[in-house]
Amino acid sequence: MTHRDSPPRRPQLPTGWRRLAMRLPILLFRAGLGPLFGRRLLLLHHTGRVSGLDRRVVLEVVSHDPVGASWTVASGFGQRADWYQNLREQPKTLIQVKNRPFAVTARFLPPDEGADIMAGYAQRRPRTARRLCAFMGLPVDGGEASYREAGRAIPFVRLDAAVGHWQLGRSHA
C-alpha cells in the first residue's frame, strides 16, 4: 500500500508547554503587536461549536490575494483541528492581519485546488513546505508532483473578505 492509499499521519495536538508556546502569538496580537508578523500570520476569531465562546488561533497565511481580498490558510492538524471544525459550523467570522480587522467568510477548498496551492507554496518557500509536510507526515521528494499530492491531503481554507468591507477598510487605512 502506498502513502496515497493510506490517510496521512497527523501530528498530535500540542499539550503542556508546547500548547503555551503555540498560543504566544495570540498574546502578541492582543497586545497590538500584530504588525510584527507582517502579512505572514493572521489572527482568526472563531466561535466554539459546543461552548459558543469566542476562540482565537494564529495561522500562517499560505497565500494572499490583495485584489480579491482573500487569505488562504492550511490546517496542519487536519480536519480535526478545533478552528477548522468551528468554521465548518459557522463560516462567517473575523480575522486580524497586522492590526486591521476584516469580516470574512470561510470557503473550504477541494483537494485539486489544494494541490495547486501547495505546489505554489513549495516554489515560494521550499524549506518551509518541506518542514510542513514532514510535520504532517506527508512524504515529499522535493518535486512538484509530490507537493501536489501532499496538497490534496491538506485541508485548505480560503477566507474571503465581506463585500464592501475590503474597500471600506482600505479607505480608512
Short mmCIF file of C-alpha atoms in Angstrom, two decimals, residues 30-158:
data_model
loop_
_atom_site.label_atom_id
_atom_site.label_comp_id
_atom_site.label_asym_id
_atom_site.label_seq_id
_atom_site.Cartn_x
_atom_site.Cartn_y
_atom_site.Cartn_z
CA ARG A 30 -3.88 41.06 21.53
CA ALA A 31 -1.13 43.40 22.78
CA GLY A 32 -1.28 45.27 19.45
CA LEU A 33 1.90 43.73 18.10
CA GLY A 34 0.30 42.08 15.05
CA PRO A 35 2.45 44.18 12.67
CA LEU A 36 5.49 42.18 13.87
CA PHE A 37 4.18 39.26 11.81
CA GLY A 38 3.61 41.30 8.65
CA ARG A 39 1.26 39.53 6.27
CA ARG A 40 2.69 36.10 7.08
CA LEU A 41 0.39 35.35 10.04
CA LEU A 42 -3.21 36.24 10.84
CA LEU A 43 -5.36 36.02 13.95
CA LEU A 44 -8.55 34.07 13.31
CA HIS A 45 -11.54 34.52 15.60
CA HIS A 46 -13.92 31.58 15.64
CA THR A 47 -16.90 30.57 17.73
CA GLY A 48 -16.69 27.34 19.69
CA ARG A 49 -19.20 24.93 18.19
CA VAL A 50 -20.01 23.44 21.62
CA SER A 51 -19.31 26.30 24.03
CA GLY A 52 -20.39 29.21 21.83
CA LEU A 53 -17.41 31.16 23.18
CA ASP A 54 -15.10 33.37 21.13
CA ARG A 55 -11.89 31.49 20.34
CA ARG A 56 -8.68 32.63 18.66
CA VAL A 57 -5.85 30.99 16.77
CA VAL A 58 -2.89 32.37 14.84
CA LEU A 59 -2.39 30.79 11.41
CA GLU A 60 0.19 31.12 8.69
CA VAL A 61 -1.05 32.75 5.50
CA VAL A 62 -0.23 30.33 2.70
CA SER A 63 -1.35 32.78 0.03
CA HIS A 64 -2.96 36.20 -0.11
CA ASP A 65 -4.90 37.87 -2.89
CA PRO A 66 -4.87 41.62 -2.20
CA VAL A 67 -7.14 42.39 -5.19
CA GLY A 68 -9.80 39.85 -4.24
CA ALA A 69 -9.20 40.39 -0.52
CA SER A 70 -8.74 36.76 0.44
CA TRP A 71 -6.29 34.83 2.60
CA THR A 72 -5.65 31.09 2.32
CA VAL A 73 -4.65 29.05 5.36
CA ALA A 74 -3.97 25.35 5.92
CA SER A 75 -4.89 23.09 8.80
CA GLY A 76 -1.68 21.35 9.85
CA PHE A 77 -3.67 19.18 12.24
CA GLY A 78 -6.12 18.16 9.54
CA GLN A 79 -9.88 18.37 9.74
CA ARG A 80 -9.89 17.60 13.46
CA ALA A 81 -8.42 20.99 14.39
CA ASP A 82 -10.93 22.88 16.54
CA TRP A 83 -10.72 26.07 14.48
CA TYR A 84 -11.39 24.10 11.28
CA GLN A 85 -14.41 22.32 12.76
CA ASN A 86 -15.71 25.58 14.24
CA LEU A 87 -15.51 27.31 10.86
CA ARG A 88 -17.44 24.41 9.33
CA GLU A 89 -20.25 25.21 11.77
CA GLN A 90 -20.03 29.00 11.44
CA PRO A 91 -18.04 30.15 8.37
CA LYS A 92 -18.66 33.91 8.84
CA THR A 93 -16.09 35.34 11.21
CA LEU A 94 -13.34 37.90 11.75
CA ILE A 95 -9.62 37.90 11.13
CA GLN A 96 -6.91 40.34 12.03
CA VAL A 97 -3.95 40.96 9.71
CA LYS A 98 -1.32 43.18 11.31
CA ASN A 99 -3.68 45.37 13.38
CA ARG A 100 -6.50 45.52 10.81
CA PRO A 101 -9.73 43.55 11.29
CA PHE A 102 -11.62 42.02 8.37
CA ALA A 103 -15.01 40.33 8.28
CA VAL A 104 -14.56 37.13 6.27
CA THR A 105 -16.38 34.03 5.13
CA ALA A 106 -14.54 30.70 5.13
CA ARG A 107 -14.59 28.62 1.97
CA PHE A 108 -13.28 25.05 2.19
CA LEU A 109 -11.22 24.24 -0.87
CA PRO A 110 -11.36 20.99 -2.85
CA PRO A 111 -8.28 18.72 -2.97
CA ASP A 112 -7.29 19.69 -6.53
CA GLU A 113 -7.19 23.36 -5.56
CA GLY A 114 -5.13 22.36 -2.51
CA ALA A 115 -2.69 20.65 -4.86
CA ASP A 116 -2.20 23.89 -6.82
CA ILE A 117 -1.80 25.92 -3.64
CA MET A 118 0.80 23.57 -2.16
CA ALA A 119 2.79 23.44 -5.41
CA GLY A 120 2.91 27.24 -5.49
CA TYR A 121 3.78 27.45 -1.80
CA ALA A 122 6.63 24.96 -2.27
CA GLN A 123 8.06 27.14 -5.05
CA ARG A 124 7.92 30.28 -2.87
CA ARG A 125 9.04 28.68 0.41
CA PRO A 126 10.72 25.32 -0.31
CA ARG A 127 12.23 24.74 3.15
CA THR A 128 9.05 25.68 4.98
CA ALA A 129 6.97 23.49 2.65
CA ARG A 130 9.28 20.53 3.26
CA ARG A 131 9.07 21.03 7.05
CA LEU A 132 5.30 21.42 6.97
CA CYS A 133 4.90 18.17 5.04
CA ALA A 134 7.26 16.34 7.39
CA PHE A 135 5.33 17.69 10.40
CA MET A 136 2.10 16.42 8.87
CA GLY A 137 3.54 13.01 7.96
CA LEU A 138 3.27 13.65 4.22
CA PRO A 139 6.27 12.31 2.29
CA VAL A 140 7.65 14.65 -0.36
CA ASP A 141 10.72 14.29 -2.54
CA GLY A 142 11.06 17.97 -3.44
CA GLY A 143 9.36 17.58 -6.80
CA GLU A 144 6.21 19.41 -7.84
CA ALA A 145 4.22 16.17 -8.18
CA SER A 146 4.90 15.15 -4.59
CA TYR A 147 3.87 18.60 -3.30
CA ARG A 148 0.71 18.41 -5.37
CA GLU A 149 -0.08 15.03 -3.82
CA ALA A 150 0.58 16.42 -0.34
CA GLY A 151 -1.65 19.42 -1.11
CA ARG A 152 -4.53 17.10 -1.89
CA ALA A 153 -4.29 15.71 1.66
CA ILE A 154 -4.08 19.10 3.42
CA PRO A 155 -7.32 20.90 4.28
CA PHE A 156 -7.05 24.45 2.89
CA VAL A 157 -9.47 27.23 3.75
CA ARG A 158 -9.88 30.49 1.84
#
